[in-house]
Each structure stands twice: as C-alpha cells, then as structure tokens.
Short mmCIF file of C-alpha atoms and ligand atoms in Angstrom, two decimals:
data_model
loop_
_atom_site.label_atom_id
_atom_site.label_comp_id
_atom_site.label_asym_id
_atom_site.label_seq_id
_atom_site.Cartn_x
_atom_site.Cartn_y
_atom_site.Cartn_z
CA MET E 1 4.02 6.30 -8.21
CA LYS E 2 0.86 4.32 -7.46
CA PHE E 3 -1.09 5.13 -4.26
CA PHE E 4 -2.54 2.19 -2.34
CA LEU E 5 -4.66 2.84 0.75
CA ASP E 6 -3.41 1.06 3.87
CA THR E 7 -6.72 0.40 5.57
CA ALA E 8 -9.45 -2.17 6.25
CA ASN E 9 -12.03 0.57 6.78
CA ILE E 10 -14.42 0.52 3.83
CA GLU E 11 -15.67 4.05 4.61
CA ASP E 12 -12.11 5.38 4.18
CA VAL E 13 -12.04 3.83 0.71
CA LYS E 14 -15.50 5.09 -0.30
CA GLU E 15 -14.49 8.61 0.75
CA LEU E 16 -11.28 8.70 -1.29
CA ILE E 17 -12.22 6.58 -4.33
CA GLU E 18 -13.84 9.61 -6.04
CA THR E 19 -10.50 11.44 -6.08
CA GLY E 20 -9.10 8.84 -8.52
CA LEU E 21 -6.11 8.55 -6.18
CA VAL E 22 -6.77 4.96 -5.08
CA ASP E 23 -4.78 2.50 -7.23
CA GLY E 24 -5.09 -0.38 -4.76
CA ILE E 25 -5.50 -1.39 -1.12
CA THR E 26 -3.35 -3.15 1.45
CA THR E 27 -4.73 -4.76 4.57
CA ASN E 28 -3.03 -6.79 7.30
CA PRO E 29 -4.28 -8.81 10.29
CA SER E 30 -3.96 -5.80 12.64
CA LEU E 31 -6.02 -3.54 10.33
CA ILE E 32 -8.63 -6.28 9.95
CA ALA E 33 -8.80 -6.74 13.73
CA ALA E 34 -9.21 -2.97 14.14
CA SER E 35 -12.11 -3.00 11.65
CA GLY E 36 -14.01 -5.51 13.82
CA ARG E 37 -15.47 -7.03 10.63
CA ASP E 38 -15.38 -10.35 8.78
CA PHE E 39 -12.05 -10.53 6.92
CA LYS E 40 -13.29 -12.13 3.70
CA LYS E 41 -16.32 -9.81 3.50
CA VAL E 42 -14.05 -6.74 3.83
CA ILE E 43 -11.75 -8.04 1.08
CA ALA E 44 -14.68 -8.82 -1.22
CA GLU E 45 -16.12 -5.31 -0.70
CA MET E 46 -12.70 -3.71 -1.27
CA CYS E 47 -12.24 -5.69 -4.51
CA GLU E 48 -15.66 -4.49 -5.70
CA LEU E 49 -14.79 -0.85 -5.00
CA VAL E 50 -11.19 -0.80 -6.27
CA PRO E 51 -10.17 -2.51 -9.55
CA GLY E 52 -6.49 -2.45 -8.57
CA PRO E 53 -4.60 -4.95 -6.35
CA VAL E 54 -6.16 -5.61 -2.92
CA SER E 55 -3.76 -7.27 -0.48
CA ALA E 56 -5.20 -9.97 1.81
CA GLU E 57 -2.74 -11.57 4.24
CA VAL E 58 -2.57 -15.25 5.13
CA ALA E 59 -2.72 -16.12 8.82
CA ALA E 60 -0.83 -19.43 8.82
CA LEU E 61 2.92 -19.70 9.41
CA ASP E 62 3.57 -23.02 7.66
CA HIS E 63 3.88 -23.35 3.87
CA VAL E 64 1.21 -26.04 3.38
CA THR E 65 -1.49 -24.07 5.22
CA MET E 66 -0.34 -20.71 3.81
CA LEU E 67 -0.75 -22.17 0.33
CA LYS E 68 -4.29 -23.39 1.09
CA GLU E 69 -5.21 -20.01 2.60
CA GLY E 70 -3.60 -18.10 -0.28
CA ARG E 71 -5.48 -20.08 -2.93
CA HIS E 72 -8.70 -19.62 -0.97
CA LEU E 73 -8.19 -15.84 -0.68
CA ALA E 74 -7.33 -15.58 -4.38
CA GLU E 75 -10.76 -17.07 -5.20
CA ILE E 76 -12.51 -14.04 -3.66
CA ALA E 77 -11.74 -11.82 -6.68
CA PRO E 78 -9.24 -11.58 -9.56
CA ASN E 79 -7.60 -8.48 -8.04
CA VAL E 80 -6.81 -10.15 -4.70
CA THR E 81 -3.08 -10.01 -3.97
CA VAL E 82 -2.07 -12.65 -1.44
CA LYS E 83 0.15 -11.26 1.29
CA VAL E 84 2.75 -13.57 2.83
CA PRO E 85 5.42 -12.82 5.46
CA LEU E 86 9.10 -12.73 4.51
CA THR E 87 9.93 -16.13 5.98
CA LEU E 88 11.15 -19.36 4.36
CA ASP E 89 7.60 -20.69 4.34
CA GLY E 90 6.35 -17.38 2.96
CA LEU E 91 8.89 -17.51 0.11
CA LYS E 92 7.99 -21.12 -0.72
CA THR E 93 4.31 -20.12 -0.85
CA CYS E 94 5.14 -17.04 -2.92
CA ARG E 95 6.92 -19.18 -5.49
CA VAL E 96 4.04 -21.62 -5.91
CA LEU E 97 1.32 -18.96 -6.01
CA ALA E 98 3.30 -16.80 -8.46
CA ASP E 99 3.75 -19.82 -10.75
CA GLU E 100 -0.05 -20.26 -10.59
CA GLY E 101 -0.50 -16.67 -11.78
CA ILE E 102 -1.59 -15.31 -8.40
CA MET E 103 -0.19 -11.90 -7.38
CA VAL E 104 1.84 -12.06 -4.15
CA ASN E 105 2.81 -9.18 -1.86
CA VAL E 106 5.72 -10.24 0.37
CA THR E 107 5.41 -8.25 3.59
CA LEU E 108 7.40 -7.49 6.76
CA CYS E 109 10.55 -6.75 4.74
CA PHE E 110 13.34 -4.99 6.70
CA SER E 111 16.47 -5.51 4.58
CA SER E 112 17.56 -5.35 0.95
CA GLY E 113 18.75 -8.95 1.23
CA GLN E 114 15.21 -10.00 2.10
CA ALA E 115 13.92 -7.94 -0.83
CA LEU E 116 16.29 -9.79 -3.18
CA LEU E 117 14.95 -13.15 -1.97
CA ALA E 118 11.34 -12.00 -2.47
CA ALA E 119 12.06 -10.90 -6.04
CA LYS E 120 13.66 -14.26 -6.81
CA ALA E 121 10.59 -15.98 -5.34
CA GLY E 122 8.39 -14.22 -7.90
CA ALA E 123 6.78 -11.58 -5.69
CA ALA E 124 4.57 -9.06 -7.51
CA PHE E 125 5.20 -6.60 -4.66
CA ILE E 126 7.78 -6.29 -1.87
CA SER E 127 6.68 -4.32 1.23
CA PRO E 128 9.61 -2.75 3.12
CA PHE E 129 8.27 -1.27 6.40
CA VAL E 130 9.74 2.26 6.49
CA GLY E 131 8.03 3.56 9.65
CA ARG E 132 8.89 0.56 11.81
CA LEU E 133 12.58 0.96 10.95
CA ASP E 134 12.36 4.69 11.77
CA ASP E 135 10.63 3.74 15.03
CA ILE E 136 13.82 1.94 16.20
CA GLY E 137 16.22 4.66 15.03
CA HIS E 138 17.12 3.26 11.61
CA ASP E 139 16.63 5.10 8.30
CA GLY E 140 13.66 3.33 6.75
CA MET E 141 13.76 5.38 3.56
CA GLN E 142 17.36 4.33 2.95
CA LEU E 143 16.08 0.77 2.59
CA ILE E 144 13.66 1.89 -0.13
CA GLN E 145 16.54 3.61 -1.93
CA GLU E 146 18.74 0.50 -1.66
CA ILE E 147 16.06 -1.84 -3.00
CA CYS E 148 15.12 0.48 -5.89
CA LEU E 149 18.80 0.74 -6.82
CA MET E 150 19.27 -3.03 -6.64
CA TYR E 151 16.15 -3.87 -8.65
CA ALA E 152 17.02 -1.26 -11.31
CA ASN E 153 20.02 -3.42 -12.29
CA TYR E 154 17.57 -6.05 -13.58
CA PRO E 155 15.03 -4.38 -15.93
CA GLU E 156 13.43 -7.79 -16.53
CA LEU E 157 12.50 -8.00 -12.84
CA GLU E 158 8.74 -7.60 -12.32
CA THR E 159 8.67 -7.16 -8.54
CA GLU E 160 7.39 -3.70 -7.58
CA VAL E 161 8.70 -1.82 -4.53
CA LEU E 162 5.69 -1.03 -2.32
CA ALA E 163 6.77 1.44 0.39
CA ALA E 164 4.82 0.47 3.51
CA SER E 165 4.49 1.54 7.13
CA ILE E 166 4.15 5.13 5.95
CA ARG E 167 3.89 7.54 8.90
CA HIS E 168 3.64 11.03 7.36
CA PRO E 169 3.60 13.03 4.06
CA LEU E 170 7.42 13.21 3.88
CA HIS E 171 7.57 9.41 3.63
CA VAL E 172 5.31 9.56 0.57
CA ILE E 173 7.40 12.28 -1.09
CA GLN E 174 10.69 10.54 -0.29
CA ALA E 175 9.36 7.19 -1.53
CA ALA E 176 8.48 8.84 -4.85
CA GLU E 177 11.91 10.51 -5.00
CA ALA E 178 13.55 7.13 -4.35
CA GLY E 179 11.60 5.60 -7.24
CA ALA E 180 9.24 3.29 -5.34
CA HIS E 181 6.55 1.91 -7.66
CA VAL E 182 3.87 2.14 -4.94
CA ALA E 183 3.32 3.72 -1.54
CA THR E 184 0.62 2.23 0.67
CA ILE E 185 -0.69 5.19 2.61
CA PRO E 186 -2.93 5.42 5.67
CA PRO E 187 -5.95 7.61 4.76
CA LYS E 188 -4.90 10.09 7.47
CA VAL E 189 -1.64 10.76 5.61
CA ILE E 190 -3.50 11.38 2.34
CA TYR E 191 -5.42 14.19 4.05
CA GLN E 192 -2.18 15.53 5.55
CA LEU E 193 -0.62 15.58 2.04
CA LEU E 194 -3.60 17.56 0.79
CA LYS E 195 -3.66 20.23 3.50
CA HIS E 196 -1.70 23.49 3.32
CA PRO E 197 -2.57 26.69 5.28
CA LEU E 198 -1.52 28.93 2.38
CA THR E 199 -4.00 27.14 0.10
CA ASP E 200 -6.77 27.69 2.65
CA ASN E 201 -5.83 31.35 3.16
CA GLY E 202 -5.48 32.00 -0.57
CA LEU E 203 -8.87 30.44 -1.31
CA ALA E 204 -10.55 32.50 1.41
CA THR E 205 -9.13 35.65 -0.19
CA PHE E 206 -10.28 34.61 -3.67
CA VAL E 207 -13.83 33.95 -2.35
CA LYS E 208 -13.95 37.30 -0.55
CA ASP E 209 -12.66 39.23 -3.58
CA TRP E 210 -14.98 37.39 -5.97
CA GLU E 211 -17.98 38.29 -3.82
CA LYS E 212 -16.95 41.94 -4.17
CA THR E 213 -17.42 41.71 -7.95
CA GLY E 214 -21.10 40.89 -7.49
CA GLN E 215 -20.81 38.61 -10.52
CA LYS E 216 -21.92 35.00 -11.02
CA ILE E 217 -20.39 32.46 -13.40
CA ILE E 218 -23.68 30.58 -13.88
O1 LIG I 301 0.08 -2.79 6.10
C1 LIG I 301 1.46 -2.90 6.11
C2 LIG I 301 2.12 -1.70 6.75
O2 LIG I 301 1.80 -0.56 6.01
C3 LIG I 301 1.80 -1.55 8.22
O3 LIG I 301 2.30 -0.35 8.69
O4 LIG I 301 1.83 1.39 10.39
O5 LIG I 301 1.55 -1.02 11.03
O6 LIG I 301 3.85 -0.07 10.64
P1 LIG I 301 2.37 -0.01 10.26
#
C-alpha cells in the first residue's frame, strides 16, 4: 500500500521524506488554510520534494471554472494530481482532465455508488473519507472494503482506492487489509504507527547491556 501524507505543512514532509515512506501528498482547502501560506507555492514546493502524486484541489463548484483551475494547477508540475469534489460538475471535469492525461483525485466520496461513478469518469484516485463516516456512527472502513471488492471485478480499471480521512493507526492497518492502493495519512498518525512502548523498553535494555560489555563497534 502506498503512503501519501495528508498535509500542507512543508516541514512535516521534509521531516518524513528521509524515511522513504512518502509516496505522495494530498492537500485540501482546509489544510491549505491551516498552513497560512500561498496555495500554489505550497504545491510547487511539495512537487519538488516528492516525485509522487501531489493532490491540489480546485476551489470552483462549476465545471467550466473547475476545468480552468484544474488545467492551471496541472501546469505547476507534472506530478500534480487535480482534486475535484464528487459532484456532477466534478465528474464532468474529471472526464475532460483525464482525457487530457491529467491525473484526477475525486474527493469527498461517501458511498460505493459514488466511487463507481468516479471510476467511470476516469479518476486516477478515489478518496473515500473513512474518519468522517466514523464520526457520524457509520463504518467508514466498510466503504473501503466495498469499493475494493467492486473494483476488483474489473482488472482493467485504473482508478486507485485512496483511503482518506484517516484518524488513527488502526485505519491504516485496516485499509491495507482491505486492499486499498493508498492511504493518505496525517503525519501525526505516522508517528503513532511507529511508536511502541515495548520497542522503547527493549532498546533501553539493549543499550544498558551493551554498555556493560565495554566494547565499541567502531
Ligand atoms: O484530505 C482529505 C481527507 O484526508 C481529509 O480528512 O481529517 O479532514 O476528515 P479529514
């Protein structure tokens, strides 16, 4: 499963890029607003740092303007993935951009029916929002399972399931178990995945016992 970072904070990316874990980035208008920075500058910097897909979301709601914005965003760098909402106008825009060879990430997906429409519109990625479904008492991960099952019936389909709205490490593990192609993960959750008290305790013991040997490796 590919790991994308769900952030517009360039420092988060710089910190984690050395781990080799960062296969791409997703941003959205809320993350950009939280960064307090110029949208197109953030995307350009992200595309420089990460060779994989970097999602940049349109702001318009109508197809004509979405298309203009999407083409403009795609000019920033070859690895820009234009993000459009799962609306009729978003699907129309997805179709045109995909036919022009531009990667599209269809976002704000909350049902397998919507995911089917996005695939037929030529989406490179579909972003089902797991956490936001959980937040209202639904089973967000079940949606990932449903979509993966549905898409698996059509091996020729190129749309990748990008599990989004990830809230904690279990979402990442369950997305992988369900067969999602990608999980877009807040940096905080990456660090939570990494941490285990038994690892910390075991390492402390190894250090203490090694010091007792009085030896050096180099
Ligand atoms: O960026 C898309 C998605 O990951 C947003 O998640 O946490 O705002 O529900 P969240």
